[in-house]
């Protein structure tokens, strides 16, 4: 079975809400991107452009072993033969890949900070301004943080405490030095370099990211978190994250991201690989707040990301939760390969597009093991002239007896100039499979707004309340402190959504 | 005091109210009756400030303030409450959250401290008991999956919490069985007070067996065509609305305050 549907063209809606309620929403929506400042600091950057020589320099700067340099070069050669994907429902001018800086790091006097005390105070202030305290003294509900600034990780907190449990949580560069055997064993096994154009590019030039290893039987005692910040101009960020949970291990991991406001578009092409062995559980949450560009669509981040989890072991469980409010363009499909018998994959997503933002996001659930289960819950909110596309694949392979999937895909429209599209694809090759798909599209009702306002609630609070209500099923999947953050972010991102 | 003079209003270009006059004093309960399409609900929506209804002529003076010049939420904060004929569902937003936001918006306006979670829960639970609502309704989404009677009780609950100066009940009795009707009427009677005016819109006389109005007005074609005491409602029930149309309407021009 293969189904493709496209829902909604709001312009065809015969009963537009009265202009006044749109005005009310519009009036609500004029808050600015708050993370858009730039930190002035000296950086060590390579010149613009990409070549084998640039890749050798990146690898040399990071003091990498030979196998990794070879892997990068091989990826680069594959990338040269590939072309950017054209199938997504997004529009942008061609990217000049020679006009990008592939490596930029804050300049430090030594080889790198050995402890937080050696981290440039300007950097610490930057992260504090963003609400990411790196001082372990400021214990944020016991969350360990790895902070990545442009191309390098600047600090990882709670290392010692985690180390006592045998947990490795460090920057990717550090893992390459201290645990090359683990990196070599797992890198590229979930997302092969040539998987797609952007994963090949990432594999060639990736600079830093986070590495997590939870040994057999260990439940990680705290939330792990990585915070990504693009600062330098004309710089692409190509981070690489690898999370491995051994047999019976479990971990909850969260990433957040911001960037300064600039008129040029900046590229962010990350690769995230998750590996869950028997009975392991990985919960990966993202609150994505890259700069979305201004209200006319000038500037903003192109967020072209490949995220995939491999439920390699029996009864393993991988859960993706994402709240996507930023980026000019989002192209992202966190997926799960359900290889182990009885393994479980979840995808919970809120994607909001306002002004001229475009998002083409969704997931792939590949059922290979027996009695594998997956759940997809997608909430798309389109406002302003935003375009929001859900693209999903549920695939049940011939030996995936007893596979089950439930998909629910809801779109909410704010105003009458936005768009929402749904492209679900279902491929079933086993007769015992049970696949359900539900989709709805609704508009923030003038009647809902009027009802709330008649109770004394302002239009802006009413819109925010209705949108948060729409997303509640997804927010409840987020770790507590981030659920609050996500709600706030949604309020901010809706600013100026109509008008 | 609420003083409506020569009110004309239309929706989507269609004229619904055609020179409506009405005066409601503090502490009074007025019933508005009339056949379908006579403008009863339009009057309620215009008073509450729904944008789709355009006022083309006339004025509404509310204790010396021009009601029509105020935005919807300010009318609410100043003490105007509309019990909806069809209460609206808001999926994913808990009733408790919604009610607390509303109560605090109004308390702020009145210069009172906002309720914290504990104060609010104590207050709302007491009011829920009075209208016979189970506590679980606090944690369900606003009106979602409520039965007709539960929705109407939720409206009365909100009215009790928000303590309006002027309450407009738009066919709150429609679709209710007699037990639900009694509970709603008790809620309304409990809230009667010298500072509070109420406009009770109904299609049927039976509600007025339980809520005894100070005055009854009959609407037809967007105007008050007849005003009187409670007995007018009984007469209507006996003769039907057709009777209003055939009978000459002596007080049609100046129906407001028609009590002798």
XYZ file of C-alpha atoms in Angstrom:
759
model
C 0.000 0.000 0.000
C 1.258 3.432 -0.810
C -0.759 6.468 0.139
C -0.093 10.095 -0.566
C -2.435 12.837 0.385
C -2.146 16.550 0.489
C -4.466 18.356 2.792
C -5.564 21.892 2.785
C -5.166 24.929 0.814
C -6.379 27.513 3.298
C -7.107 29.974 0.529
C -9.950 27.723 -0.541
C -11.565 27.991 2.856
C -14.871 29.739 2.180
C -15.293 31.129 5.690
C -12.303 33.218 6.665
C -12.236 34.450 10.235
C -13.206 38.092 10.532
C -10.257 40.400 10.023
C -10.484 41.635 13.563
C -9.586 38.331 15.178
C -6.613 38.070 12.825
C -5.650 41.570 13.903
C -5.896 40.445 17.475
C -3.554 37.546 16.762
C -1.293 39.847 14.791
C -1.077 42.374 17.574
C -0.004 39.597 19.878
C 2.748 38.484 17.669
C 5.442 41.136 17.629
C 8.150 39.745 19.854
C 11.650 39.409 18.544
C 14.094 36.533 18.459
C 15.832 36.900 21.810
C 18.937 34.805 21.187
C 20.037 36.859 18.179
C 23.060 38.620 19.684
C 26.624 38.062 18.539
C 29.561 37.430 20.841
C 32.683 39.321 19.777
C 35.728 37.159 20.229
C 38.839 36.132 18.445
C 38.478 32.980 16.488
C 40.693 30.547 14.697
C 39.006 29.932 11.365
C 39.943 28.247 8.129
C 39.387 30.273 4.966
C 36.145 29.775 3.056
C 35.829 26.843 0.746
C 35.988 23.077 0.660
C 38.724 20.801 -0.693
C 40.690 17.754 0.396
C 43.222 20.164 1.792
C 40.601 21.852 4.001
C 39.534 18.454 5.304
C 43.146 17.522 6.072
C 43.510 20.780 7.980
C 40.354 20.199 10.022
C 41.531 16.710 10.882
C 45.037 17.940 11.728
C 43.733 20.732 13.959
C 41.771 18.187 15.878
C 44.717 15.789 16.090
C 42.716 12.931 14.632
C 43.889 9.374 13.989
C 44.522 8.283 10.430
C 41.371 6.152 10.127
C 39.170 9.164 10.700
C 40.960 11.309 8.138
C 40.548 8.510 5.607
C 36.872 8.234 6.475
C 36.424 11.965 5.966
C 38.213 11.951 2.627
C 36.220 8.979 1.420
C 33.015 10.763 2.433
C 34.151 13.884 0.612
C 34.827 11.941 -2.590
C 31.360 10.439 -2.384
C 29.835 13.853 -1.731
C 31.453 15.238 -4.895
C 29.420 12.738 -6.914
C 26.122 13.632 -5.272
C 23.542 16.368 -5.809
C 21.324 18.115 -3.258
C 17.894 16.518 -2.777
C 15.098 18.287 -4.615
C 12.025 16.444 -3.407
C 11.314 18.459 -0.250
C 8.547 21.071 -0.312
C 10.942 23.926 0.385
C 12.345 26.671 -1.818
C 15.702 28.400 -1.611
C 18.423 29.560 -3.983
C 21.291 27.105 -4.636
C 23.927 27.058 -1.876
C 27.491 27.932 -2.853
C 29.437 25.359 -0.884
C 32.707 27.178 -1.601
C 31.389 30.287 0.170
C 31.196 28.678 3.593
C 33.741 28.532 6.415
C 33.999 24.901 7.491
C 35.950 25.386 10.669
C 35.822 28.154 13.260
C 36.837 27.895 16.894
C 37.140 30.432 19.673
C 40.856 31.137 20.022
C 42.265 29.853 23.277
C 45.766 30.289 24.638
C 46.323 26.634 25.281
C 45.230 23.571 23.365
C 41.825 23.829 24.938
C 40.258 24.341 28.319
C 41.095 21.620 30.805
C 38.333 22.641 33.175
C 35.561 25.183 33.381
C 37.896 27.610 35.105
C 39.938 27.814 31.931
C 36.974 28.526 29.675
C 36.914 32.069 28.322
C 34.594 34.047 30.625
C 33.068 35.691 27.537
C 31.902 32.257 26.413
C 30.488 31.420 29.805
C 28.617 34.723 29.738
C 27.263 33.934 26.278
C 25.815 30.658 27.443
C 24.506 32.219 30.623
C 22.732 34.856 28.540
C 21.100 32.008 26.664
C 19.986 30.438 29.920
C 22.551 27.627 29.796
C 24.617 27.877 32.974
C 27.859 25.963 32.587
C 28.973 26.352 36.158
C 28.297 23.152 37.980
C 27.658 25.296 41.013
C 24.509 26.440 39.258
C 23.116 22.936 39.200
C 20.207 23.140 36.823
C 17.999 20.357 38.091
C 20.959 18.031 37.732
C 21.351 18.343 33.980
C 24.787 17.706 32.546
C 25.565 20.075 29.666
C 27.951 19.949 26.727
C 28.218 23.351 25.057
C 29.248 23.599 21.407
C 30.255 27.014 20.097
C 30.660 27.182 16.325
C 32.912 24.219 15.577
C 34.083 23.110 18.998
C 32.806 21.919 22.302
C 33.758 24.448 24.974
C 32.668 22.741 28.129
C 31.072 19.608 29.443
C 29.700 19.587 32.970
C 29.334 16.777 35.517
C 31.911 14.606 33.791
C 33.340 13.268 36.984
C 30.038 12.279 38.508
C 28.969 10.551 35.291
C 32.343 8.829 35.070
C 31.663 7.112 38.374
C 28.838 5.249 36.653
C 31.066 4.380 33.723
C 29.184 6.855 31.527
C 31.135 8.696 28.888
C 29.720 12.124 28.053
C 32.132 14.384 26.240
C 32.687 16.276 23.049
C 33.062 14.198 19.923
C 36.657 15.393 19.431
C 37.570 14.264 22.881
C 35.974 10.856 22.334
C 38.077 10.439 19.200
C 41.172 10.894 21.363
C 40.143 8.972 24.463
C 37.931 6.224 23.037
C 38.901 5.816 19.375
C 37.849 2.150 19.430
C 34.221 3.057 20.299
C 34.102 5.804 17.700
C 35.524 3.482 15.083
C 33.101 0.710 15.976
C 29.915 2.771 15.804
C 30.525 5.873 13.660
C 28.551 5.785 10.418
C 26.844 2.496 11.223
C 23.395 4.085 11.436
C 23.795 6.900 8.938
C 26.366 5.790 6.354
C 28.302 8.738 4.898
C 26.669 8.384 1.492
C 23.150 8.146 2.922
C 22.325 11.531 1.476
C 23.984 14.690 0.183
C 24.102 16.473 3.541
C 25.176 13.446 5.555
C 28.072 12.974 3.130
C 29.026 16.636 3.547
C 28.818 16.303 7.318
C 30.918 13.152 7.322
C 33.625 15.002 5.403
C 33.792 18.161 7.461
C 32.111 17.553 10.820
C 33.832 19.546 13.491
C 32.437 18.617 16.856
C 29.376 17.437 18.686
C 28.595 15.180 21.587
C 29.479 11.609 22.369
C 27.526 9.534 24.860
C 28.213 5.976 25.933
C 26.075 4.309 28.587
C 27.523 0.942 29.598
C 25.570 -2.244 30.101
C 22.843 -2.081 32.741
C 23.414 1.569 33.678
C 20.526 4.003 33.942
C 21.947 7.456 33.422
C 21.258 9.326 36.687
C 20.683 12.742 35.086
C 19.480 14.364 31.896
C 22.257 14.900 29.386
C 22.108 17.993 27.283
C 24.037 19.592 24.453
C 23.675 23.211 23.582
C 24.674 24.291 20.087
C 25.486 27.880 19.264
C 26.478 29.249 15.865
C 28.327 32.531 16.363
C 30.862 33.284 13.628
C 29.764 34.791 10.324
C 29.645 32.724 7.118
C 30.215 29.628 9.181
C 28.462 26.351 8.735
C 27.931 24.133 11.704
C 28.372 20.442 11.060
C 28.033 18.639 14.295
C 28.132 14.950 14.814
C 26.431 13.269 17.712
C 26.737 9.616 18.581
C 24.846 7.983 21.430
C 25.289 4.351 22.363
C 23.222 2.599 25.017
C 24.480 -0.901 25.757
C 22.313 -3.793 26.933
C 19.767 -2.661 29.528
C 21.090 0.907 29.643
C 18.925 3.999 29.451
C 19.469 7.705 28.865
C 17.504 10.862 28.241
C 19.289 13.413 26.094
C 18.302 16.906 25.073
C 19.709 19.379 22.595
C 19.019 23.076 22.222
C 20.246 25.509 19.610
C 20.446 29.244 18.841
C 22.267 31.576 16.474
C 22.761 35.345 16.016
C 20.470 37.295 13.733
C 22.148 37.832 10.384
C 20.992 38.805 6.938
C 22.764 35.878 5.271
C 21.583 32.323 5.519
C 23.798 29.951 7.426
C 23.983 26.226 6.939
C 23.611 23.719 9.714
C 23.988 20.135 8.547
C 24.216 17.775 11.480
C 24.193 14.008 11.734
C 22.909 12.268 14.833
C 23.219 8.498 15.302
C 21.608 6.562 18.139
C 22.299 2.924 18.869
C 20.238 0.934 21.361
C 21.281 -2.640 22.164
C 19.051 -5.259 23.871
C 16.603 -3.742 26.372
C 18.198 -0.307 26.084
C 16.232 2.905 25.948
C 17.252 6.235 24.416
C 15.034 9.275 24.670
C 16.241 12.128 22.486
C 14.572 15.523 22.763
C 15.267 18.606 20.679
C 14.187 22.166 21.239
C 15.324 23.805 18.034
C 15.445 27.587 18.056
C 17.916 28.516 15.327
C 17.435 32.033 14.001
C 14.410 31.809 11.670
C 15.134 34.900 9.563
C 13.183 38.128 9.784
C 9.514 38.586 8.978
C 10.286 39.051 5.271
C 12.333 35.868 5.139
C 15.784 37.508 5.075
C 18.490 35.486 6.798
C 18.049 32.521 9.074
C 19.520 29.074 9.392
C 19.129 26.278 6.863
C 18.735 23.295 9.129
C 19.414 20.209 7.000
C 19.802 17.422 9.459
C 19.957 13.628 9.362
C 18.905 11.945 12.578
C 18.439 8.241 12.873
C 18.187 5.707 15.631
C 18.923 2.013 15.361
C 17.007 -0.284 17.697
C 19.680 -2.886 17.186
C 18.769 -5.069 20.145
C 15.627 -6.920 21.131
C 13.134 -4.955 23.236
C 15.080 -1.753 22.718
C 13.272 1.570 22.591
C 14.164 4.827 20.861
C 12.023 7.894 21.281
C 12.423 11.183 19.390
C 10.693 14.303 20.654
C 11.236 17.530 18.766
C 9.980 21.060 19.105
C 10.993 22.907 15.969
C 10.321 26.612 16.128
C 13.423 28.117 14.525
C 15.354 27.982 11.218
C 14.443 29.565 7.915
C 14.224 26.083 6.450
C 13.962 22.817 8.328
C 14.668 19.556 6.499
C 14.707 16.837 9.070
C 13.329 13.315 9.516
C 14.386 11.697 12.776
C 13.851 8.012 12.086
C 14.023 4.661 13.794
C 15.192 1.351 12.351
C 13.309 -1.275 14.338
C 15.761 -4.109 13.836
C 15.463 -5.950 17.154
C 12.397 -8.079 17.868
C 9.838 -6.345 20.096
C 11.622 -3.022 19.710
C 9.716 0.267 19.951
C 10.112 3.575 18.112
C 8.367 6.863 18.864
C 8.305 10.207 17.118
C 6.645 13.152 18.815
C 6.903 16.428 16.977
C 5.756 20.024 17.161
C 6.833 22.114 14.186
C 5.905 25.753 13.979
C 6.443 27.980 10.966
C 5.743 31.691 11.082
C 6.500 34.596 8.685
C 8.324 32.971 5.713
C 9.636 29.906 7.502
C 9.501 26.571 5.718
C 9.564 23.196 7.378
C 9.585 19.804 5.696
C 9.840 17.378 8.552
C 8.586 14.005 9.658
C 9.955 10.578 10.316
C 10.642 7.104 8.976
C 9.789 4.000 10.932
C 11.407 0.937 9.382
C 9.967 -2.237 10.892
C 12.354 -5.159 10.445
C 12.051 -7.168 13.661
C 9.042 -9.178 14.807
C 6.355 -7.523 16.926
C 7.917 -4.119 16.535
C 5.800 -1.105 17.405
C 5.967 2.537 16.414
C 4.016 5.666 17.226
C 4.093 8.901 15.248
C 2.441 11.988 16.667
C 2.997 15.130 14.637
C 1.607 18.599 15.364
C 2.250 21.206 12.708
C 1.398 24.863 13.272
C 1.481 27.265 10.361
C 1.191 31.012 10.847
C 1.974 34.111 8.787
C 3.161 32.906 5.370
C 4.759 29.834 6.874
C 4.712 26.491 5.123
C 4.653 23.286 7.102
C 4.975 19.832 5.591
C 4.759 16.491 7.319
C 6.504 13.706 5.408
C 6.388 10.250 6.866
C 7.298 6.715 5.896
C 6.089 3.621 7.679
C 7.728 0.548 6.182
C 7.009 -3.012 7.240
C 9.539 -5.451 5.766
C 8.714 -9.074 4.844
C 9.979 -10.576 8.092
C 8.417 -7.999 10.429
C 5.601 -10.209 11.609
C 3.121 -8.540 13.940
C 4.372 -4.996 13.304
C 2.143 -2.214 14.498
C 2.131 1.505 13.793
C -0.107 4.313 14.866
C 0.251 7.685 13.182
C -1.566 10.857 14.064
C -0.835 13.975 12.160
C -2.574 17.247 13.048
C -2.198 20.666 11.467
C -3.268 23.963 12.960
C -3.534 27.101 10.860
C -3.235 30.616 12.222
C -4.433 33.206 9.729
C -5.202 32.592 6.076
C -1.894 32.936 4.230
C -0.084 29.895 5.584
C 0.011 26.347 4.289
C 0.141 22.834 5.694
C 0.786 19.631 3.752
C 0.822 16.001 4.725
C 2.649 13.292 2.755
C 2.363 9.977 4.532
C 3.808 6.935 2.760
C 2.998 3.449 3.962
C 4.692 0.328 2.593
C 3.560 -2.947 4.076
C 5.125 -6.274 3.070
C 3.739 -8.510 5.769
C 0.054 -9.462 6.017
C -0.044 -9.364 9.821
C 0.911 -5.685 9.999
C -1.444 -3.246 11.647
C -0.997 0.338 10.460
C -3.263 3.224 11.417
C -3.125 6.779 10.149
C -5.196 9.717 11.301
C -4.876 13.282 10.115
C -6.725 16.497 10.901
C -6.419 20.098 9.838
C -8.011 22.896 11.799
C -7.839 26.624 12.098
C -7.662 28.550 15.344
C -11.340 29.209 15.639
C -12.724 32.697 15.831
C -15.249 31.124 18.200
C -12.484 29.833 20.486
C -10.827 33.243 20.572
C -14.103 35.002 21.245
C -14.977 32.558 24.018
C -11.665 33.157 25.794
C -11.800 36.914 25.291
C -15.354 37.037 26.614
C -13.869 35.589 29.792
C -11.434 38.490 30.058
C -8.421 36.677 28.556
C -6.380 38.785 26.122
C -6.145 37.754 22.472
C -2.445 36.940 22.772
C -2.939 34.783 25.838
C -5.857 33.083 24.121
C -3.830 32.214 20.997
C -0.965 30.967 23.086
C -3.336 28.909 25.223
C -5.028 27.336 22.209
C -1.723 26.529 20.481
C -0.255 25.049 23.641
C -3.381 22.980 24.094
C -2.966 21.703 20.542
C 0.618 20.627 21.342
C 0.005 19.236 24.778
C 0.309 15.558 23.835
C 3.817 16.238 22.530
C 4.941 18.579 25.315
C 4.140 15.990 27.918
C 6.848 13.801 26.344
C 9.511 16.433 27.036
C 11.530 16.460 30.257
C 9.700 18.709 32.715
C 11.941 21.790 32.704
C 12.130 21.811 28.929
C 8.390 21.496 28.504
C 8.043 24.888 30.173
C 10.779 26.267 27.936
C 9.049 24.887 24.850
C 5.757 26.537 25.749
C 7.455 29.902 26.143
C 9.317 29.453 22.897
C 6.120 28.705 21.059
C 4.612 31.943 22.361
C 7.627 33.921 21.190
C 7.761 32.212 17.811
C 4.161 33.054 17.084
C 4.815 36.759 17.504
C 3.787 38.663 14.407
C 2.256 35.570 12.874
C -0.506 37.500 11.170
C -0.324 41.008 9.909
C -27.900 50.395 34.677
C -27.874 49.239 31.080
C -29.600 51.443 28.532
C -29.905 50.212 24.954
C -31.277 52.784 22.523
C -32.343 52.332 18.939
C -29.857 49.506 18.353
C -29.387 48.380 14.755
C -27.013 45.537 13.934
C -26.297 43.301 10.987
C -24.216 40.233 10.268
C -22.770 39.485 6.819
C -24.805 42.385 5.474
C -28.055 41.012 6.824
C -29.957 43.310 9.174
C -30.956 41.513 12.367
C -31.595 44.218 14.970
C -33.820 47.078 13.845
C -34.059 49.757 16.516
C -34.054 47.766 19.712
C -34.677 49.610 22.999
C -34.147 48.104 26.422
C -33.396 49.344 29.908
C -32.202 47.042 32.693
C -31.682 48.460 36.168
C -29.230 47.179 38.729
C -30.439 44.057 40.482
C -33.143 43.318 37.908
C -33.641 40.138 35.919
C -35.119 40.618 32.458
C -36.262 37.791 30.242
C -36.032 38.154 26.486
C -38.293 35.892 24.476
C -39.139 35.614 20.844
C -39.342 33.278 17.893
C -36.273 31.931 16.089
C -34.619 34.643 14.043
C -36.091 37.501 16.038
C -32.614 38.708 17.091
C -32.313 37.302 20.643
C -28.869 35.741 20.214
C -27.670 38.646 18.086
C -28.447 40.973 20.973
C -26.342 38.775 23.269
C -23.416 38.684 20.809
C -23.533 42.431 20.183
C -23.498 43.160 23.905
C -20.512 40.833 24.388
C -18.652 42.405 21.463
C -18.443 39.727 18.800
C -16.738 41.306 15.810
C -18.785 39.588 13.131
C -21.810 41.597 14.257
C -21.763 45.141 12.988
C -23.608 47.852 14.880
C -24.904 50.307 12.317
C -26.900 52.634 14.557
C -27.835 53.227 18.166
C -26.087 53.230 21.507
C -25.548 51.113 24.603
C -24.842 53.002 27.800
C -23.613 50.926 30.728
C -23.370 52.885 33.947
C -22.303 55.964 32.031
C -19.812 54.145 29.791
C -20.185 53.582 26.043
C -20.231 49.789 25.991
C -19.929 49.540 22.202
C -16.593 51.380 22.261
C -14.965 48.761 24.476
C -13.049 45.744 23.142
C -14.477 42.319 23.966
C -12.035 41.402 26.731
C -12.418 44.808 28.401
C -16.168 44.392 28.549
C -15.595 41.050 30.225
C -13.117 42.516 32.686
C -15.549 45.339 33.466
C -18.057 42.700 34.511
C -20.032 41.622 31.459
C -20.545 37.883 31.251
C -22.144 35.911 28.437
C -23.292 32.359 29.083
C -22.975 30.841 25.615
C -25.760 29.022 23.881
C -23.112 26.723 22.409
C -20.094 26.697 24.753
C -16.887 26.318 22.755
C -14.475 23.377 23.073
C -10.753 24.072 23.479
C -8.853 20.777 23.114
C -5.761 20.292 25.255
C -6.483 23.248 27.555
C -7.646 22.102 30.969
C -10.742 23.644 32.439
C -8.750 24.505 35.570
C -6.145 26.419 33.551
C -8.778 28.264 31.555
C -10.881 29.208 34.581
C -7.851 30.388 36.538
C -6.662 32.543 33.625
C -10.123 34.094 33.337
C -10.611 34.694 37.058
C -7.185 36.270 37.396
C -7.630 38.501 34.336
C -10.756 39.876 35.962
C -9.257 40.111 39.444
C -6.333 42.106 38.050
C -8.774 44.549 36.491
C -10.549 44.979 39.806
C -7.319 45.672 41.636
C -7.452 42.398 43.558
C -4.557 40.010 44.119
C -4.403 37.157 41.616
C -5.320 33.784 43.004
C -2.463 31.369 43.446
C -3.091 27.701 42.695
C -4.209 26.882 46.249
C -6.647 29.792 46.623
C -8.041 29.121 43.208
C -8.608 25.421 43.815
C -10.361 26.066 47.128
C -12.649 28.622 45.509
C -13.419 26.654 42.357
C -14.118 23.442 44.224
C -16.655 25.188 46.430
C -18.386 26.678 43.386
C -18.375 23.354 41.570
C -20.095 21.724 44.469
C -22.799 24.366 44.312
C -23.534 23.653 40.646
C -23.211 19.881 41.065
C -20.055 19.406 38.972
C -17.561 16.702 39.756
C -13.977 17.753 40.383
C -12.732 15.687 37.432
C -14.140 18.373 35.142
C -11.340 20.651 36.297
C -8.787 18.409 34.645
C -10.618 17.774 31.399
C -10.171 19.982 28.345
C -12.509 22.984 28.223
C -15.952 21.656 27.245
C -14.432 18.823 25.213
C -16.619 15.746 25.364
C -18.977 17.403 27.855
C -22.666 16.583 27.513
C -25.063 19.459 26.805
C -25.978 19.713 30.473
C -22.332 19.601 31.591
C -21.444 22.416 29.219
C -24.231 24.599 30.572
C -23.226 23.886 34.161
C -19.701 24.853 33.226
C -21.089 28.190 32.017
C -22.915 28.749 35.301
C -19.751 27.793 37.161
C -17.825 30.438 35.238
C -20.498 33.009 35.931
C -20.274 32.263 39.651
C -16.469 32.530 39.595
C -16.318 35.726 37.581
C -19.022 37.559 39.595
C -20.267 39.765 36.756
C -22.206 43.021 37.090
C -24.196 42.140 34.006
C -24.857 38.546 33.000
C -26.415 37.634 29.673
C -27.644 34.041 29.445
C -28.194 33.017 25.848
C -30.711 30.142 25.744
C -28.951 28.454 28.610
C -31.994 26.210 28.963
C -31.957 24.867 25.420
C -31.412 21.140 25.202
C -31.589 20.582 28.952
C -33.786 18.056 30.716
C -35.818 19.245 33.656
C -33.254 18.240 36.303
C -30.413 20.037 34.554
C -32.695 23.002 34.036
C -33.396 23.199 37.769
C -29.715 23.108 38.614
C -28.968 25.877 36.150
C -31.877 27.946 37.489
C -30.716 27.452 41.067
C -27.286 28.659 40.051
C -28.788 31.769 38.509
C -31.068 32.461 41.477
C -28.184 32.087 43.878
C -26.340 34.806 41.987
C -29.178 37.290 42.007
C -28.108 40.352 43.915
C -28.881 44.081 44.046
C -25.608 44.867 42.229
C -26.080 42.354 39.461
C -28.331 42.678 36.415
C -29.269 39.694 34.319
C -30.677 39.255 30.849
C -32.089 35.772 30.401
C -32.733 34.851 26.787
C -35.028 31.920 26.254
C -37.281 30.437 23.657
C -39.493 28.686 26.172
C -41.546 29.853 29.086
C -40.636 26.875 31.273
C -37.297 28.378 32.386
C -39.265 31.265 33.866
C -41.013 28.816 36.195
C -37.677 28.604 37.947
C -36.126 32.005 37.286
C -38.760 34.607 38.010
C -37.997 37.723 35.973
C -38.772 41.298 36.905
C -39.742 41.960 33.320
C -40.385 40.005 30.155
C -39.740 41.414 26.677
C -40.788 39.881 23.428
C -38.612 40.375 20.365
C -39.821 40.241 16.819
C -37.862 41.230 13.731
C -35.117 42.787 15.791
C -37.258 44.988 17.995
C -38.957 44.748 21.362
C -42.628 44.476 20.447
C -44.070 43.771 23.833
C -42.946 44.243 27.428
C -44.627 43.214 30.615
C -44.392 41.249 33.811
C -44.046 37.532 34.226
C -47.645 37.020 33.082
C -46.620 38.024 29.561
C -44.587 34.832 29.325
C -47.585 32.754 30.338
C -49.768 34.488 27.780
C -47.153 33.771 25.153
C -47.112 30.135 26.062
C -50.856 29.960 25.745
C -51.152 31.738 22.407
C -47.773 31.097 20.748
C -45.565 33.665 19.027
C -48.061 34.042 16.200
C -50.230 35.943 18.632
C -47.619 38.704 18.964
C -47.617 39.324 15.247
C -51.377 39.591 14.835
C -52.027 41.552 18.021
C -51.401 45.298 17.702
C -48.345 46.166 19.764
C -49.194 49.181 21.858
C -45.761 49.586 23.413
C -43.723 48.792 20.313
C -42.153 52.218 20.020
C -41.120 52.732 23.620
C -41.091 49.229 24.990
C -38.286 49.793 27.437
C -39.309 50.327 31.052
C -42.890 49.619 30.105
C -43.872 48.627 33.573
C -46.828 50.749 34.719
